[in-house]
Amino acid sequence: MSDKYAIDSHKLAFHPQRVAKWIEAKDDIDKLKKIYPIYIEISPVGACNHRCTFCAVDYIGYQNVRWETELLKTRLEEMSKKGVKSIMFAGEGEPLLHKNLDDIIEYSKSVGIDNSITTNFVLLNEKNADKLVKNSSWIKVSINAGTRDSYASIHRTKAEDFDKVIENMKLAVKIRKKNNYSCVLGAQMLLLPENQHEAIVMAKTAKEIGLDYLVIKPYSQHLFSETNKYENIDYNPMLDLENDLKQFNSDDFNVVFRSNTMKKLDTGHSYKKCYSTPYFWAHLMANGDLYGCSAYLQQSKFCYGNIKEDTFETVWEGEKRIKSITYVKEKLDISGCRANCRMDEVNGYLWRLKNPQDHDNFI
């Protein structure tokens, strides 16, 4: 199975109780405001040690802000009690720049949350590696080239960082094997004109290291990014790469070539409303602002408040979110949204549930 974890699809269908609660709420705002997210993305820090050519959040400015460890732990416990099931530590900065991320993730797991990290992995070390691998459901390494020079050019960093990432991936695999941890270890390569010829090289490297998968994904232009270099990429000539990469698939390793997502860049949305925002997911910035959508960071209509100043419950059920629910329902024109946004597949699923068709009863 080349996409065991449904990376190129969605998994909301496995949470029928939460979805049923949303459907049954209809337009009752008192019920809708109490539908809490299943999944939250958290930025532990705003700063980043790279300046990737494709960065979607360059407009935020890589601010040197971070979560205070004990306060974030408190908020994580609140989230767990309200039904948050999973968190990805990533965001507008490099998560491993937070020196206590290993302790934060350990605590998050202890209160019943599944945790993951998307990271450039340069800052993994002997001190933090064990806790991170032990307490994460998965770690995905953003490594957007197969050679040192291309990596340095695309990540806009020194070539030595490529060597460091390779060694750190080996370290993570070694720790997992030694301790029989369950953490899934993968890598992700954003397919660009300047690295497409290195996809096979990266797949070979990832498999030899002992990773579980390599994701090859398309670029999607962010609404507010200052980067426009890649906004007109044509992925059609690159689709044949999928067949070339199948040679690396085995029982222990898979290349997840996101051809479905690539093809959708030309077809547009399969739905007319965004239903995932502001219900099933959220994005928490390093400054404490809580948003309903990661594509609209710093846009007030999608900001529910600041959970460094108030509790998670207070912000989630507050007036700003109620106003956002109304705005998304009545005024948001999704034709202006980011193509292939994080919740694209989820939105397609929810739209179908809200808009039944003939013969749906013939299961």
XYZ file of C-alpha atoms in Angstrom:
363
model
C 0.000 0.000 0.000
C 1.726 3.141 -1.218
C -0.216 5.586 0.994
C -0.824 3.668 4.213
C -1.404 6.812 6.258
C -3.758 8.489 3.732
C -1.352 11.407 3.293
C -2.871 12.233 -0.088
C -6.423 11.920 1.244
C -8.044 12.456 4.666
C -9.070 10.554 7.820
C -12.058 12.517 9.104
C -14.290 9.543 8.246
C -12.768 7.790 11.265
C -14.273 10.387 13.611
C -18.001 9.929 12.976
C -19.102 11.099 16.443
C -17.517 14.536 16.021
C -18.879 14.889 12.501
C -22.348 13.777 13.596
C -22.305 16.400 16.344
C -21.549 19.063 13.719
C -24.312 17.855 11.377
C -26.868 17.672 14.182
C -25.998 21.202 15.372
C -27.260 22.648 12.082
C -27.369 26.440 12.594
C -27.538 26.400 16.395
C -24.595 28.629 17.339
C -24.641 27.490 20.981
C -24.052 23.937 19.794
C -21.640 24.866 17.007
C -19.332 26.814 19.307
C -18.864 23.692 21.431
C -17.573 21.576 18.549
C -13.860 21.370 19.302
C -11.090 20.527 16.825
C -9.730 17.038 16.380
C -6.371 18.329 15.147
C -4.316 21.446 15.899
C -1.103 22.733 14.374
C 1.151 24.497 16.859
C 4.104 26.793 16.234
C 6.370 26.457 19.288
C 8.566 29.263 17.918
C 8.293 31.923 15.248
C 11.944 31.909 14.229
C 13.528 29.645 11.633
C 17.095 28.587 10.880
C 16.426 28.330 7.112
C 14.978 30.669 4.498
C 13.593 28.207 1.957
C 12.891 29.557 -1.511
C 9.330 28.212 -1.371
C 8.437 29.343 2.171
C 4.714 30.052 2.452
C 4.932 32.036 5.686
C 7.779 34.393 4.795
C 5.317 37.278 5.124
C 5.126 36.700 8.906
C 8.803 37.570 9.210
C 10.315 34.708 11.238
C 9.715 36.570 14.477
C 11.738 35.637 17.534
C 8.760 34.673 19.691
C 8.131 31.378 21.449
C 5.824 29.590 23.817
C 6.731 29.527 27.499
C 6.989 25.820 28.291
C 4.773 25.536 31.357
C 2.017 27.698 29.893
C 1.923 25.615 26.720
C 1.688 22.453 28.829
C -1.292 23.947 30.633
C -2.989 24.750 27.348
C -2.261 21.253 26.004
C -4.026 19.730 28.993
C -6.991 22.015 28.366
C -7.062 20.962 24.710
C -7.029 17.288 25.624
C -9.965 17.717 28.010
C -11.924 19.381 25.213
C -11.400 16.537 22.766
C -8.307 17.524 20.787
C -6.792 14.245 19.661
C -3.705 15.219 17.692
C -1.148 17.984 17.307
C 1.478 18.701 14.683
C 4.322 20.858 15.955
C 5.459 22.889 12.949
C 4.120 26.280 11.948
C 5.719 29.570 11.010
C 9.089 28.625 12.523
C 11.350 25.612 12.976
C 9.887 23.683 15.960
C 13.213 22.232 17.110
C 14.410 25.764 17.845
C 12.317 25.431 20.996
C 14.817 23.906 23.435
C 12.090 22.254 25.509
C 10.117 20.719 22.655
C 11.047 17.232 23.822
C 9.549 17.914 27.269
C 6.466 19.558 25.752
C 5.763 16.565 23.525
C 6.376 14.148 26.381
C 3.797 16.031 28.446
C 1.348 16.259 25.563
C 1.435 12.503 25.158
C 0.913 12.050 28.903
C -2.403 13.920 28.713
C -3.639 11.729 25.866
C -2.725 13.641 22.708
C -1.086 12.069 19.656
C 1.873 14.203 18.586
C 3.856 14.764 15.417
C 6.585 17.038 14.139
C 7.304 18.517 10.731
C 10.858 19.804 10.857
C 14.004 20.447 8.844
C 15.690 18.210 11.479
C 18.976 20.108 11.579
C 18.690 20.672 15.315
C 18.065 17.110 16.432
C 20.768 15.981 18.858
C 21.674 13.219 21.301
C 19.975 15.116 24.130
C 16.504 15.610 22.635
C 16.273 12.750 20.146
C 15.115 9.956 22.445
C 12.146 11.832 23.928
C 11.080 13.172 20.542
C 11.098 9.756 18.885
C 9.571 8.028 21.906
C 6.616 10.404 22.283
C 5.786 11.265 18.663
C 3.375 9.296 16.505
C 5.358 10.463 13.509
C 8.174 12.783 12.506
C 8.360 14.126 8.962
C 11.599 15.693 7.766
C 11.409 18.486 5.210
C 14.375 17.773 2.940
C 13.803 19.316 -0.459
C 16.698 18.026 -2.494
C 18.776 14.906 -2.917
C 22.228 16.513 -2.955
C 24.147 18.959 -0.782
C 24.382 21.768 -3.305
C 20.732 21.696 -4.330
C 19.686 21.500 -0.701
C 21.794 24.528 0.205
C 20.329 26.484 -2.710
C 16.669 25.620 -2.016
C 16.831 25.788 1.799
C 19.108 28.816 1.536
C 21.518 27.499 4.094
C 24.973 25.952 4.209
C 25.563 22.600 2.502
C 26.733 21.098 5.796
C 23.135 21.190 6.999
C 22.286 18.515 4.436
C 24.910 16.218 5.943
C 23.574 16.964 9.413
C 20.007 16.075 8.416
C 21.109 12.783 6.875
C 22.980 11.874 10.073
C 20.028 12.918 12.223
C 17.635 10.736 10.240
C 20.008 7.831 10.804
C 20.111 8.681 14.511
C 16.317 8.699 14.757
C 16.084 5.319 13.001
C 18.764 3.909 15.317
C 16.972 5.127 18.451
C 13.637 3.779 17.259
C 15.088 0.372 16.486
C 17.089 0.139 19.715
C 14.100 0.966 21.918
C 11.357 -0.541 19.776
C 9.507 2.771 19.590
C 6.445 3.034 17.351
C 7.187 6.467 15.840
C 6.813 6.528 12.056
C 9.758 8.291 10.434
C 9.362 9.910 7.052
C 10.699 12.610 4.787
C 9.003 15.106 2.538
C 10.247 16.694 -0.657
C 8.434 19.582 -2.291
C 8.657 18.957 -6.029
C 10.182 21.949 -7.788
C 11.695 22.505 -11.242
C 15.183 22.623 -9.731
C 14.927 19.411 -7.712
C 12.714 17.119 -9.814
C 15.774 15.308 -11.171
C 16.777 14.440 -7.593
C 13.540 12.755 -6.490
C 14.931 9.323 -7.282
C 18.157 10.122 -5.459
C 16.188 11.192 -2.392
C 13.981 8.101 -2.489
C 17.032 5.845 -2.625
C 18.649 7.717 0.266
C 15.506 7.658 2.426
C 15.054 3.927 1.902
C 18.689 3.148 2.673
C 18.514 5.175 5.891
C 15.541 3.115 7.041
C 12.737 5.673 6.861
C 9.179 4.456 6.422
C 8.237 6.730 3.557
C 9.092 9.671 1.351
C 6.363 12.104 0.338
C 6.672 13.932 -2.969
C 4.206 16.826 -2.910
C 3.366 19.801 -5.150
C 3.841 23.469 -4.410
C 0.750 25.541 -3.674
C 0.916 29.324 -3.813
C 0.094 30.892 -0.459
C -2.297 33.828 -0.518
C -0.001 36.234 1.311
C 3.469 34.864 0.659
C 6.067 37.222 -0.720
C 7.342 34.294 -2.775
C 5.802 33.980 -6.235
C 8.626 32.133 -7.926
C 6.728 28.855 -8.222
C 3.095 29.884 -8.607
C 2.797 28.717 -12.230
C 4.470 25.322 -11.994
C 3.007 22.796 -14.435
C 3.125 19.366 -12.808
C 1.737 17.446 -15.784
C 5.187 16.774 -17.302
C 6.350 15.502 -13.886
C 3.581 12.961 -13.301
C 5.612 10.171 -14.910
C 7.925 10.364 -11.909
C 5.340 8.384 -9.976
C 6.021 5.263 -12.011
C 9.781 5.792 -11.830
C 9.586 5.954 -8.046
C 7.558 2.769 -7.606
C 10.760 0.753 -7.821
C 11.517 1.760 -4.237
C 8.221 0.570 -2.756
C 8.404 -2.439 -0.482
C 6.844 -3.833 2.685
C 8.994 -1.475 4.744
C 9.177 1.665 2.601
C 6.875 3.619 0.315
C 7.096 6.680 -1.870
C 3.879 8.649 -1.531
C 3.722 10.568 -4.777
C 0.863 13.010 -4.334
C -0.420 12.848 -7.899
C -4.017 13.316 -6.760
C -3.093 16.665 -5.222
C -1.047 17.651 -8.267
C -3.933 16.960 -10.617
C -6.375 18.942 -8.492
C -4.337 22.090 -9.058
C -5.950 22.218 -12.501
C -9.494 21.240 -11.477
C -10.296 23.558 -8.571
C -12.429 22.832 -5.507
C -14.987 20.023 -5.459
C -17.057 21.939 -2.883
C -18.608 25.380 -2.515
C -18.203 26.005 1.219
C -15.401 25.561 3.724
C -16.789 23.365 6.494
C -13.566 22.337 8.219
C -13.021 25.918 9.392
C -13.912 26.785 12.101
C -14.725 23.360 13.554
C -12.403 20.441 12.997
C -8.947 21.968 13.104
C -7.020 25.057 14.194
C -3.611 26.699 14.032
C -1.859 28.123 17.084
C 0.865 30.673 16.423
C 3.988 31.187 18.495
C 2.589 34.474 19.828
C -0.488 32.677 21.194
C -3.012 33.712 18.535
C -5.450 30.924 17.667
C -6.681 30.719 14.062
C -9.242 28.621 12.255
C -7.072 28.244 9.158
C -3.322 28.255 8.591
C -3.766 29.922 5.200
C -5.161 33.038 6.865
C -2.665 33.733 9.620
C -2.665 37.388 10.684
C -6.104 37.864 9.118
C -8.438 39.080 11.856
C -11.582 37.350 10.552
C -9.952 33.983 11.225
C -8.376 34.831 14.604
C -10.344 33.696 17.635
C -8.176 35.333 20.300
C -4.951 34.741 22.175
C -4.578 31.712 24.440
C -1.575 33.127 26.224
C -4.054 35.637 27.630
C -7.145 33.399 28.024
C -7.871 29.707 28.358
C -8.374 27.522 25.322
C -12.070 27.109 26.144
C -12.613 30.848 26.603
C -11.109 31.638 23.216
C -12.669 28.709 21.343
C -16.190 29.469 22.555
C -15.711 33.249 22.485
C -17.317 35.992 20.446
C -14.503 36.233 17.890
C -14.930 32.607 16.901
C -18.695 32.955 16.758
C -18.234 35.886 14.364
C -15.801 33.795 12.321
C -18.308 30.947 12.093
C -20.809 33.390 10.604
C -18.264 34.948 8.267
C -17.070 31.609 6.876
C -20.630 30.409 6.427
C -22.080 33.535 4.811
C -19.280 35.549 3.233
C -16.118 33.537 2.594
C -15.526 33.093 -1.133
C -13.445 29.933 -1.362
C -12.487 30.699 -4.961
C -9.924 32.997 -3.400
C -8.616 30.359 -0.984
C -5.332 28.562 -1.330
C -5.419 25.695 -3.821
C -5.037 22.292 -2.161
C -5.239 23.765 1.312
C -4.629 21.519 4.302
C -8.323 20.698 4.610
C -9.143 20.338 0.920
C -9.980 16.626 1.047
C -11.806 17.069 4.362
C -13.920 19.853 2.848
C -14.830 17.676 -0.098
C -15.987 14.961 2.300
C -18.024 17.341 4.477
C -19.608 19.006 1.442
C -20.773 15.604 0.225
C -22.324 14.847 3.625
C -24.152 18.179 3.614
C -25.339 17.675 0.030
C -26.759 14.157 -0.384
C -27.369 12.764 -3.838
C -29.825 10.333 -5.337
C -29.271 6.684 -4.457
C -27.149 7.383 -1.373
C -29.254 4.877 0.546
C -28.065 2.065 -1.709
C -24.994 1.406 0.396
